[in-house]
Coordinates of C-alpha atoms in Angstrom, one line a residue:
M40 CA 0.0 0.1 0.0
T41 CA 2.8 2.4 0.9
A42 CA 4.6 1.9 -2.2
L43 CA 1.4 2.2 -4.4
L44 CA 0.6 5.4 -2.6
L45 CA 4.3 7.0 -3.2
A46 CA 4.1 6.1 -7.0
L47 CA 0.5 7.6 -7.3
C48 CA 1.7 10.7 -5.4
L49 CA 4.7 11.0 -7.9
F50 CA 2.3 10.5 -10.8
L51 CA 0.0 13.3 -9.4
A52 CA 2.9 15.6 -9.0
V53 CA 3.8 15.2 -12.8
V54 CA -0.1 15.6 -13.9
L55 CA -0.1 18.9 -11.8
S56 CA 3.2 20.0 -13.0
V57 CA 1.8 19.6 -16.8
L58 CA -1.4 21.5 -15.7
L59 CA 0.7 24.4 -14.2
A60 CA 2.8 24.4 -17.2
C61 CA 0.0 24.6 -19.7
Q62 CA -1.7 27.5 -17.6
W63 CA 1.9 29.3 -17.8
H64 CA 2.2 28.9 -21.7
A65 CA -1.5 30.0 -21.9
A66 CA -0.6 33.0 -19.8
R67 CA 2.4 33.9 -22.1
G68 CA 0.2 33.8 -25.2
W69 CA 1.9 30.9 -27.1
R70 CA 0.3 30.5 -30.3
R71 CA -0.6 26.8 -30.2
R72 CA -2.0 26.7 -26.8
H73 CA -5.7 26.3 -28.0
A74 CA -4.9 22.9 -29.4
T75 CA -2.5 21.5 -27.1
S76 CA -2.7 23.2 -23.8
A77 CA -6.5 23.3 -23.5
M78 CA -6.5 19.4 -24.4
L79 CA -4.1 18.5 -21.8
Q80 CA -5.7 20.5 -19.0
A81 CA -9.1 19.1 -19.8
R82 CA -7.7 15.7 -19.7
G83 CA -5.7 16.2 -16.5
L84 CA -8.3 17.9 -14.8
A85 CA -10.7 15.0 -15.6
L86 CA -8.3 12.5 -14.3
L87 CA -7.9 14.6 -11.0
D88 CA -11.4 15.0 -10.5
A89 CA -12.2 11.4 -11.1
L90 CA -9.7 10.1 -8.5
P91 CA -11.2 8.6 -5.4
A92 CA -8.5 9.7 -3.2
A93 CA -8.1 13.6 -2.3
V94 CA -5.8 15.6 -4.2
I95 CA -4.4 19.2 -3.1
G96 CA -2.1 21.2 -4.9
T97 CA 0.0 24.1 -3.2
D98 CA 2.5 26.5 -4.0
R99 CA 5.9 26.5 -2.3
E100 CA 4.9 28.0 0.7
G101 CA 1.9 25.6 1.4
V102 CA -0.9 27.8 0.0
V103 CA -3.9 25.9 -1.9
Q104 CA -3.9 26.4 -5.8
Y105 CA -6.1 23.2 -6.3
L106 CA -8.2 20.7 -4.8
N107 CA -10.4 17.9 -6.4
P108 CA -13.8 17.0 -5.2
R109 CA -12.8 14.2 -3.2
A110 CA -10.6 16.7 -1.2
S111 CA -13.4 19.0 -0.7
A112 CA -15.6 16.3 0.6
L113 CA -13.2 14.9 2.8
G114 CA -12.6 18.3 4.6
G115 CA -16.2 19.1 4.5
L116 CA -15.6 22.3 2.4
L117 CA -17.1 23.7 -0.9
P118 CA -14.4 23.7 -3.8
A119 CA -13.9 27.3 -3.5
D120 CA -13.6 27.3 0.4
G121 CA -10.2 26.1 0.5
L122 CA -8.3 27.9 -2.5
G123 CA -6.1 30.5 -1.4
L124 CA -6.0 29.1 2.5
P125 CA -2.8 27.6 3.9
V126 CA -2.8 24.1 3.7
S127 CA -2.5 23.5 7.5
Q128 CA -5.9 25.5 7.8
L129 CA -7.4 23.3 5.2
L130 CA -5.9 20.1 6.6
P131 CA -6.3 20.3 10.6
L132 CA -4.3 17.0 11.0
F133 CA -3.2 15.2 14.2
H134 CA -0.8 12.2 15.0
D135 CA -1.2 11.1 18.6
G136 CA -3.2 13.9 19.6
T137 CA -0.3 16.2 18.5
P138 CA -1.0 18.9 15.5
I139 CA 0.7 18.2 12.1
D140 CA 2.2 21.4 10.3
A141 CA 1.2 20.4 6.8
A142 CA 2.6 23.6 5.6
R143 CA 6.0 23.0 6.9
Q144 CA 6.1 19.4 5.5
V145 CA 5.2 21.1 2.1
R146 CA 8.0 23.6 2.6
E147 CA 10.4 20.6 3.5
C148 CA 9.2 18.5 0.6
V149 CA 10.1 21.4 -1.9
A150 CA 13.5 22.1 -0.4
Q151 CA 14.7 18.3 -0.5
Q152 CA 12.8 17.5 -3.6
E153 CA 11.7 14.5 -2.0
V154 CA 8.5 12.6 -1.6
L155 CA 7.4 12.7 2.1
E156 CA 5.2 10.2 3.8
V157 CA 3.2 11.2 7.0
A158 CA 3.5 8.5 9.9
R159 CA 0.8 6.0 10.1
G160 CA -1.9 7.0 12.7
A161 CA -2.7 10.2 11.1
V162 CA -6.2 11.9 12.0
L163 CA -8.0 14.5 9.9
L164 CA -10.5 16.7 11.8
R165 CA -13.5 17.4 9.5
H166 CA -14.6 20.9 9.1
L167 CA -18.0 20.5 8.4
D168 CA -18.9 18.2 11.5
G169 CA -15.9 17.7 13.6
K170 CA -15.7 14.2 12.7
R171 CA -12.2 12.5 12.9
I172 CA -11.1 10.6 10.0
D173 CA -8.3 8.2 9.9
V174 CA -6.2 9.0 6.6
Q175 CA -2.8 8.2 5.0
Y176 CA -1.3 10.6 2.8
S177 CA 2.2 11.6 1.0
C178 CA 3.4 15.0 -0.3
A179 CA 5.5 15.2 -3.7
P180 CA 7.4 18.4 -5.0
L181 CA 6.1 19.8 -8.2
A182 CA 8.5 20.8 -11.2
Q183 CA 7.6 24.4 -11.1
G184 CA 7.6 24.8 -7.2
G185 CA 5.2 24.0 -4.6
A186 CA 3.9 20.5 -4.0
V187 CA 1.0 17.9 -4.4
L188 CA -0.8 16.2 -1.6
L189 CA -2.7 12.9 -1.8
L190 CA -4.7 11.7 1.1
H191 CA -6.6 8.3 1.5
D192 CA -9.5 7.8 3.9
V193 CA -8.4 4.6 5.5
S194 CA -11.2 4.7 8.3
A195 CA -12.8 1.5 7.1
R196 CA -9.5 -0.5 6.6
R197 CA -8.5 0.8 10.2
R198 CA -11.8 -0.4 11.9
A199 CA -11.1 -3.9 9.9
E200 CA -8.0 -3.8 11.5
Q201 CA -9.0 -3.1 14.8
Q202 CA -11.8 -5.8 14.5
L203 CA -9.3 -8.4 13.7
E204 CA -6.9 -7.3 16.4
F205 CA -10.0 -7.5 18.9
I206 CA -10.6 -11.3 17.7
A207 CA -7.0 -11.9 18.4
H208 CA -6.9 -10.9 21.8
H209 CA -10.4 -11.5 23.1
D210 CA -12.8 -14.4 23.9
G211 CA -15.6 -14.6 21.3
L212 CA -18.4 -15.4 24.2
T213 CA -17.8 -12.9 26.7
G214 CA -15.6 -10.2 25.2
L215 CA -13.0 -10.6 27.8
P216 CA -9.3 -10.5 27.2
N217 CA -8.1 -14.2 26.2
R218 CA -4.8 -15.8 27.5
L219 CA -2.5 -13.9 25.1
H220 CA -3.7 -10.4 26.1
F221 CA -3.7 -11.6 29.7
Q222 CA 0.2 -12.5 29.4
I223 CA 0.9 -8.9 27.8
R224 CA -0.8 -7.2 30.7
F225 CA 0.8 -9.4 33.1
E226 CA 4.3 -8.4 31.7
H227 CA 3.1 -4.5 32.0
G228 CA 2.0 -5.2 35.5
I229 CA 5.0 -7.0 36.8
A230 CA 7.4 -4.6 35.2
Y231 CA 5.5 -1.9 37.1
A232 CA 5.5 -4.0 40.4
R233 CA 9.4 -4.6 39.9
R234 CA 10.2 -0.7 39.6
H235 CA 7.8 0.0 42.6
Q236 CA 8.5 -2.9 44.8
G237 CA 5.1 -3.4 44.4
L238 CA 2.7 -6.6 45.0
L239 CA 0.3 -8.2 42.2
A240 CA -2.1 -10.9 42.3
V241 CA -3.2 -13.7 40.1
L242 CA -6.7 -15.0 40.7
F243 CA -8.0 -18.6 39.2
V244 CA -11.9 -18.5 39.1
D245 CA -13.9 -21.6 38.3
I246 CA -17.7 -22.1 38.1
D247 CA -18.6 -25.1 40.4
R248 CA -20.5 -27.8 38.6
F249 CA -20.8 -25.8 35.3
K250 CA -21.0 -29.1 33.5
A251 CA -24.0 -29.9 35.1
I252 CA -25.7 -26.7 33.9
N253 CA -24.6 -27.5 30.5
D254 CA -25.6 -31.1 30.5
S255 CA -29.1 -30.5 32.2
L256 CA -30.1 -27.1 30.4
G257 CA -28.0 -27.2 27.1
H258 CA -25.2 -25.0 26.0
D259 CA -27.3 -21.9 25.2
V260 CA -28.1 -21.6 29.0
G261 CA -24.5 -22.3 29.7
D262 CA -23.1 -19.7 27.5
Q263 CA -25.4 -17.1 29.1
V264 CA -24.5 -17.9 32.7
L265 CA -20.6 -17.6 31.3
T266 CA -21.7 -14.2 29.8
E267 CA -23.4 -13.2 33.0
F268 CA -20.5 -14.5 35.3
A269 CA -17.7 -12.6 33.4
R270 CA -20.0 -9.0 33.8
R271 CA -20.4 -9.8 37.4
V272 CA -16.8 -10.5 38.1
Q273 CA -15.5 -7.6 36.0
Q274 CA -17.8 -5.5 38.3
C275 CA -15.5 -6.5 41.4
V276 CA -12.2 -5.3 39.9
R277 CA -10.8 -1.9 39.1
K278 CA -10.3 -0.5 35.6
V279 CA -6.5 -1.2 36.1
D280 CA -7.1 -4.9 36.7
T281 CA -7.5 -7.8 34.1
V282 CA -10.2 -10.1 33.8
A283 CA -9.7 -13.1 31.2
R284 CA -11.2 -16.0 30.1
Q285 CA -8.8 -18.9 30.6
G286 CA -11.1 -21.6 28.4
G287 CA -14.4 -23.3 29.5
D288 CA -15.8 -22.2 32.7
E289 CA -12.2 -21.0 33.9
F290 CA -11.3 -17.4 34.3
I291 CA -8.1 -15.7 35.5
I292 CA -7.7 -12.3 37.1
L293 CA -4.7 -9.9 37.2
L294 CA -5.0 -7.5 40.2
T295 CA -2.0 -4.5 40.0
E296 CA -0.8 -1.9 42.3
L297 CA -1.8 -4.0 45.5
R298 CA -0.8 -2.8 49.0
T299 CA -1.1 -6.0 51.1
A300 CA -2.2 -9.4 50.1
Q301 CA -5.3 -8.9 52.2
D302 CA -6.5 -6.7 49.1
A303 CA -6.5 -9.4 46.7
E304 CA -8.4 -11.6 49.0
R305 CA -10.9 -9.1 49.7
V306 CA -11.7 -9.0 46.0
A307 CA -11.8 -12.7 45.9
E308 CA -14.3 -12.6 48.6
K309 CA -16.1 -10.1 46.7
I310 CA -16.3 -12.3 43.7
V311 CA -17.5 -15.2 45.6
G312 CA -20.2 -12.9 47.1
A313 CA -21.3 -11.4 43.8
I314 CA -21.4 -15.0 42.0
A315 CA -23.8 -16.3 44.7
A316 CA -26.7 -14.0 43.9
P317 CA -29.4 -16.1 41.8
F318 CA -28.6 -16.1 38.1
V319 CA -32.0 -15.5 36.2
I320 CA -31.5 -17.2 32.6
G321 CA -34.8 -17.0 30.8
E322 CA -37.1 -19.1 32.5
Y323 CA -34.5 -20.1 35.0
S324 CA -33.5 -19.2 38.3
L325 CA -30.0 -20.7 38.8
T326 CA -27.9 -20.9 41.9
V327 CA -24.3 -20.4 40.8
A328 CA -21.2 -20.8 42.9
A329 CA -17.6 -19.9 42.0
S330 CA -14.2 -21.4 43.7
V331 CA -11.2 -18.8 43.5
G332 CA -7.6 -19.5 44.2
V333 CA -5.2 -16.7 45.0
A334 CA -1.4 -16.4 44.2
L335 CA 1.1 -13.6 44.6
Y336 CA 4.1 -11.7 43.1
P337 CA 6.6 -11.7 44.6
D338 CA 5.8 -14.2 47.5
D339 CA 4.7 -17.2 45.4
D340 CA 6.5 -16.9 42.0
D341 CA 7.6 -14.1 39.4
D342 CA 6.3 -16.0 36.2
V343 CA 2.9 -15.9 34.9
N344 CA 2.5 -19.6 34.0
A345 CA 3.7 -20.2 37.3
L346 CA 1.5 -18.1 39.1
I347 CA -1.6 -19.2 37.1
E348 CA -0.6 -22.8 37.9
K349 CA -0.2 -22.1 41.9
A350 CA -3.4 -20.2 41.5
D351 CA -5.2 -23.0 40.1
L352 CA -3.9 -25.3 42.9
A353 CA -5.4 -23.0 45.3
M354 CA -8.8 -23.0 43.4
Y355 CA -8.8 -26.7 43.5
A356 CA -7.9 -26.6 47.3
A357 CA -10.9 -24.3 47.7
K358 CA -13.2 -26.6 46.0
R359 CA -12.1 -29.3 48.1
H360 CA -12.4 -27.5 51.3
A361 CA -15.9 -26.0 50.2
P362 CA -17.5 -25.0 46.9
G363 CA -18.0 -21.4 46.8
T364 CA -14.9 -20.2 48.6
C365 CA -11.3 -18.9 47.9
L366 CA -8.3 -19.9 49.4
R367 CA -4.5 -18.4 49.0
Y368 CA -1.9 -20.4 47.6
A369 CA 0.4 -22.2 50.3
A370 CA 3.2 -24.7 49.2
R371 CA 1.5 -27.6 51.1
M372 CA -1.0 -27.3 48.4
Q373 CA 1.3 -29.2 46.0
T374 CA 1.1 -32.4 47.9
Q375 CA -2.9 -32.1 48.5
S376 CA -3.7 -32.4 44.6
Y377 CA -4.3 -36.0 45.2
S378 CA -7.4 -36.0 43.1
R379 CA -5.5 -35.3 39.9
T380 CA -3.0 -37.8 40.9
I381 CA -5.7 -40.5 41.3
L382 CA -7.3 -39.5 37.9
E383 CA -3.7 -39.9 36.2
T384 CA -3.6 -43.2 37.7
A385 CA -6.9 -44.3 36.4
L386 CA -6.2 -43.1 33.1
R387 CA -3.2 -44.9 32.9
H388 CA -4.9 -48.3 33.5
A389 CA -7.7 -46.8 31.3
L390 CA -5.2 -47.0 28.3
E391 CA -3.8 -50.4 29.4
R392 CA -7.5 -52.0 29.6
N393 CA -8.7 -50.3 26.4
E394 CA -11.2 -48.2 28.2
F395 CA -10.8 -45.6 25.5
V396 CA -13.4 -45.4 22.7
L397 CA -13.7 -43.1 19.5
Y398 CA -16.9 -41.6 18.6
Y399 CA -17.7 -39.6 15.3
Q400 CA -19.5 -36.7 14.4
P401 CA -20.9 -36.1 11.1
R402 CA -19.9 -33.1 9.0
M403 CA -21.9 -31.9 6.0
D404 CA -20.7 -30.3 2.8
L405 CA -23.4 -27.3 2.5
Q406 CA -23.3 -27.4 -1.1
T407 CA -24.2 -30.9 -1.8
R408 CA -25.8 -31.5 1.4
S409 CA -23.9 -34.7 1.8
I410 CA -22.0 -36.2 4.7
T411 CA -18.5 -36.1 3.4
G412 CA -16.4 -36.3 6.9
V413 CA -16.4 -37.1 10.5
K414 CA -14.7 -35.4 13.6
A415 CA -13.2 -38.2 15.8
L416 CA -14.1 -37.4 19.6
L417 CA -12.3 -39.2 22.2
R418 CA -14.4 -41.0 25.2
W419 CA -13.7 -42.8 28.3
K420 CA -15.8 -45.7 29.4
H421 CA -15.3 -45.7 32.8
P422 CA -16.1 -48.9 34.4
E423 CA -17.9 -47.2 37.2
L424 CA -18.6 -43.8 36.1
G425 CA -19.8 -44.6 32.7
L426 CA -19.3 -42.6 29.3
M427 CA -17.1 -39.6 30.2
M428 CA -16.5 -36.6 28.2
P429 CA -12.8 -35.1 27.4
L430 CA -13.6 -32.2 29.4
D431 CA -13.4 -34.3 32.5
F432 CA -10.2 -35.9 31.8
L433 CA -8.4 -34.3 28.8
H434 CA -6.5 -31.6 30.9
V435 CA -4.9 -34.3 32.8
L436 CA -3.9 -36.3 29.9
E437 CA -2.0 -33.0 28.6
E438 CA -0.3 -32.3 31.9
S439 CA 0.9 -35.7 32.5
A440 CA 2.2 -36.4 29.0
L441 CA -0.4 -39.3 28.8
I442 CA -1.7 -37.5 25.8
L443 CA 1.1 -39.1 23.7
P444 CA 0.5 -42.4 24.0
V445 CA -3.4 -41.8 24.1
G446 CA -3.0 -39.4 21.0
A447 CA -1.1 -42.1 18.9
W448 CA -3.9 -44.5 20.0
V449 CA -6.5 -42.0 18.6
L450 CA -4.6 -41.8 15.6
A451 CA -4.3 -45.4 14.8
T452 CA -8.0 -46.0 15.6
A453 CA -8.9 -43.3 13.3
V454 CA -6.9 -44.2 10.5
E455 CA -8.0 -47.8 10.8
Q456 CA -11.5 -46.6 10.9
A457 CA -11.0 -44.4 7.7
R458 CA -9.6 -47.7 6.2
S459 CA -12.7 -49.6 7.1
W460 CA -14.9 -46.9 5.4
I461 CA -12.9 -47.2 2.3
E462 CA -13.3 -50.8 2.0
Q463 CA -17.3 -50.4 2.5
G464 CA -17.1 -47.8 -0.4
Q465 CA -17.9 -44.9 1.7
P466 CA -14.9 -42.8 2.0
L467 CA -14.9 -40.2 4.6
T468 CA -12.3 -37.4 5.7
V469 CA -11.8 -38.0 9.4
S470 CA -10.8 -35.0 11.4
V471 CA -8.6 -35.6 14.4
S472 CA -7.5 -32.9 16.9
L473 CA -3.7 -32.5 17.6
S474 CA -2.7 -31.0 21.0
A475 CA 0.6 -28.8 21.1
R476 CA 2.5 -31.7 22.9
Q477 CA 1.6 -34.1 20.4
F478 CA 2.5 -31.3 17.6
Y479 CA 6.1 -31.0 19.0
Q480 CA 6.7 -34.8 19.5
R481 CA 9.7 -36.2 17.9
D482 CA 9.0 -38.1 14.7
I483 CA 5.5 -36.9 14.6
V484 CA 5.2 -36.7 10.7
R485 CA 7.2 -40.0 10.4
N486 CA 4.4 -41.7 12.8
F487 CA 1.9 -40.4 11.2
A488 CA 3.2 -41.6 7.9
A489 CA 3.9 -44.9 9.2
A490 CA 0.3 -45.4 10.6
L491 CA -1.1 -44.4 7.0
E492 CA 1.2 -46.8 5.4
A493 CA 0.4 -49.4 7.4
A494 CA -3.3 -49.3 7.0
G495 CA -3.0 -48.4 3.4
V496 CA -4.9 -45.0 3.7
P497 CA -4.2 -42.1 1.7
G498 CA -3.2 -39.0 3.3
H499 CA -6.3 -36.7 1.8
C500 CA -8.5 -39.1 4.1
I501 CA -7.0 -37.2 7.3
E502 CA -7.4 -33.9 8.5
L503 CA -5.4 -32.6 11.3
E504 CA -7.3 -30.0 13.4
I505 CA -4.9 -27.6 15.3
A506 CA -5.2 -24.9 17.9
A507 CA -4.4 -21.5 16.7
A508 CA -2.2 -21.2 19.9
I509 CA 0.1 -23.7 18.8
L510 CA 1.0 -21.4 15.7
I511 CA 1.1 -18.2 18.2
D512 CA 3.7 -20.3 20.4
S513 CA 5.5 -22.1 17.6
N514 CA 9.0 -22.3 17.3
Q515 CA 11.2 -22.1 14.0
N516 CA 10.1 -26.0 13.3
C517 CA 6.1 -25.1 13.5
E518 CA 6.1 -24.3 9.5
L519 CA 8.3 -27.1 8.4
I520 CA 6.2 -29.7 10.2
L521 CA 3.0 -28.3 8.7
R522 CA 4.5 -28.5 5.2
Q523 CA 5.5 -32.1 6.0
F524 CA 2.1 -32.9 6.9
R525 CA 0.9 -31.4 3.7
Q526 CA 3.4 -33.3 1.7
L527 CA 1.6 -36.5 3.2
G528 CA -1.8 -35.4 1.7
I529 CA -3.0 -34.5 5.0
A530 CA -5.2 -31.2 5.4
I531 CA -4.6 -28.8 8.2
A532 CA -7.4 -26.9 9.6
I533 CA -7.0 -24.2 12.5
S534 CA -9.6 -24.4 15.6
D535 CA -10.7 -21.7 17.6
F536 CA -10.4 -19.0 15.2
G537 CA -12.2 -15.8 16.3
T538 CA -12.1 -16.9 20.0
G539 CA -8.7 -17.3 20.6
E540 CA -5.3 -15.9 19.4
A541 CA -6.0 -16.7 15.7
S542 CA -4.9 -13.5 13.4
L543 CA -4.7 -13.1 9.6
N544 CA -1.0 -13.0 9.9
Y545 CA -0.9 -16.6 11.2
L546 CA -3.2 -18.1 8.8
K547 CA -1.1 -16.1 5.9
R548 CA 2.2 -17.3 7.2
F549 CA 1.5 -21.1 7.6
P550 CA 0.3 -23.6 5.3
T551 CA -3.1 -24.5 6.1
D552 CA -6.3 -25.7 4.3
A553 CA -9.3 -24.6 6.6
V554 CA -10.5 -22.6 9.2
K555 CA -12.9 -23.7 11.9
I556 CA -15.5 -21.1 13.1
E557 CA -16.0 -21.8 16.9
K558 CA -19.6 -22.5 18.2
C559 CA -20.0 -19.2 20.2
F560 CA -20.3 -17.3 16.6
I561 CA -22.9 -19.8 15.1
D562 CA -25.1 -19.6 18.4
D563 CA -26.4 -16.0 17.6
L564 CA -27.1 -16.7 14.1
G565 CA -30.3 -15.3 12.9
K566 CA -31.0 -13.4 16.3
P567 CA -31.1 -9.5 16.6
G568 CA -27.5 -8.4 17.4
G569 CA -26.0 -11.6 16.5
D570 CA -22.7 -12.5 15.1
G571 CA -23.9 -12.9 11.6
A572 CA -21.7 -10.1 10.3
M573 CA -18.5 -11.6 12.0
V574 CA -19.2 -15.0 10.6
C575 CA -19.5 -13.6 7.1
A576 CA -16.5 -11.7 7.2
I577 CA -14.6 -14.6 8.6
V578 CA -16.1 -17.0 5.7
A579 CA -15.1 -14.1 3.3
M580 CA -11.4 -13.7 4.5
A581 CA -10.8 -17.3 4.4
H582 CA -12.0 -17.6 0.9
T583 CA -9.7 -14.8 -0.1
L584 CA -7.0 -16.9 1.2
R585 CA -8.3 -19.9 -0.4
L586 CA -9.0 -21.7 2.6
R587 CA -12.2 -23.9 3.3
T588 CA -14.4 -22.9 6.0
I589 CA -16.1 -25.2 8.7
A590 CA -18.6 -24.0 11.2
G591 CA -19.1 -26.2 14.5
G592 CA -22.1 -26.3 16.8
V593 CA -25.0 -25.8 14.5
E594 CA -28.2 -26.6 16.3
N595 CA -31.1 -25.6 14.1
A596 CA -32.2 -25.5 10.2
E597 CA -31.9 -21.5 10.4
Q598 CA -28.2 -21.6 11.4
L599 CA -27.3 -24.3 8.6
E600 CA -29.4 -22.1 5.8
L601 CA -27.5 -18.9 6.9
L602 CA -24.1 -20.4 6.6
A603 CA -25.0 -21.8 3.4
E604 CA -26.0 -18.6 2.1
M605 CA -22.8 -16.9 3.4
G606 CA -20.8 -19.2 1.2
C607 CA -19.6 -21.5 4.3
D608 CA -18.3 -24.7 2.8
E609 CA -18.9 -27.4 5.5
A610 CA -20.7 -27.7 9.3
F611 CA -21.3 -30.0 11.9
G612 CA -23.5 -29.8 15.0
Y613 CA -26.4 -31.4 16.9
F614 CA -28.6 -30.6 14.2
L615 CA -26.8 -32.9 11.6
G616 CA -25.9 -35.4 14.2
R617 CA -24.3 -36.0 17.7
A618 CA -21.1 -38.1 18.1
M619 CA -22.0 -41.7 17.6
A620 CA -20.4 -45.1 17.2
P621 CA -18.9 -46.1 13.8
D622 CA -22.1 -48.2 13.2
G623 CA -24.0 -45.1 13.7
V624 CA -22.2 -43.3 10.9
E625 CA -22.6 -46.2 8.5
A626 CA -26.4 -46.4 9.3
L627 CA -26.7 -42.4 8.4
L628 CA -24.7 -42.9 5.3
K629 CA -27.1 -45.9 4.1
S630 CA -30.4 -43.9 4.9
G631 CA -28.7 -41.2 2.7
A632 CA -30.0 -38.7 5.2
A633 CA -29.3 -35.1 4.1
V634 CA -30.7 -31.7 5.4

């Protein structure tokens, strides 16, 4: 954009120079001015008038000699109003709140005979109504003296950039900062605390028995509880503090500029009290409780991840003590987290005893309305508790490194199932989620290649779903690993787009094939004030980058039709089919069911 702007500015300088030369020749009474000068002037003025950019010509002192219609409209002036005025008066420009002297820049441009470009972030204060307009402009010298200024209104582009920036740093459901934004705020807070020998705290907040709300009342009610929960927590802290959504029903809070440890504990108690009031969600009046763990800098640690982990331990200790309470971290809690140890041991036995199973959720091509793929989902058939969802145990798998052998089992099982469907004449693309720990496992690509070769399954039958955080936290091998997967024919889909840390730069940089639009954006489709515009923007952006779009969490026909109208490529959700055993998928395919 900058190179194009400079080139256009130089071109306009030449055009205005020719027009001024024509006027000078006409004034001197040259004999052939009627044929040549008039024609050049007419064509040049027509060109300048037709430009969508604002063009302003000045003398060497910065007094306006010409402005095209776009310049008049941009500044809120009539064409004649600006002529003869100093360009600084015509263009009240600011950068970071500081006035820009446009006339001085014109003089510098003329003196140096160089194109000058104003720094990014310039703002024009419109004369007509005081409206602030984001602009980008350059100044180029004219051959006869003076200069030409070229201005572009970049307000729409800046708004789009800000929207993408917001998506990359905020949670899509609650609008709270995400983990990435929290880490940035933590670095600023801890730097301030170090300079002033101050105190800060990290609070880990969890909704007690939130899964029961989701399971009994549905995800819509659960999402409304999360939104209201976030609002109440925000009301308990100051503007200088940060409330972020960690994921699921977990929130983390950064309290800065504290005087004593008791200040943090009082905030934690205030949060517990605020959450205790009934949650009125539609026809339901729900009693919700929150458990809070507190960790302090510098008493407990000086690293953000360590403080979060210790606040997390304190929160689990609070849950064990009594739901709806808060506790400050203590060293003894490291040895009191026996429940996780017990769960980890049970998970090790589950792998040995073949208690894990894979269910498959059908995925529909929205153009053909046919089932072309499935998403593989891990389940644990606990001998006493029955079928358990990943939310109950996946975090322990990842923290204990059990995710590696369990992940290898998931891959082998998914590939074998893909082979079975190929043999039945019903080839389906099987989507498998890959955690960060798995992604950076040594020889991960070689292991995938061996599994595919052993089963005789082509790579295009497998799609890897990778969280955006893996790209954000990537090391230099990330791009190489993705390219090696692509060489096997395996497609790469990025999940959590729009709710976590994904951004356009990462989609452009890394070799990917698809973007998954998360459920929180799909839920409000068709509702007043819903996220239809956001979903449409994500689909359009992905298609511009030649990426497929996959919508998750489709729960009704209206959502499905709206997604199809927006051009979304694939979708899955309860409306199209819940996760099911392989024979359930086969029965669905044989029935030829389509929506």
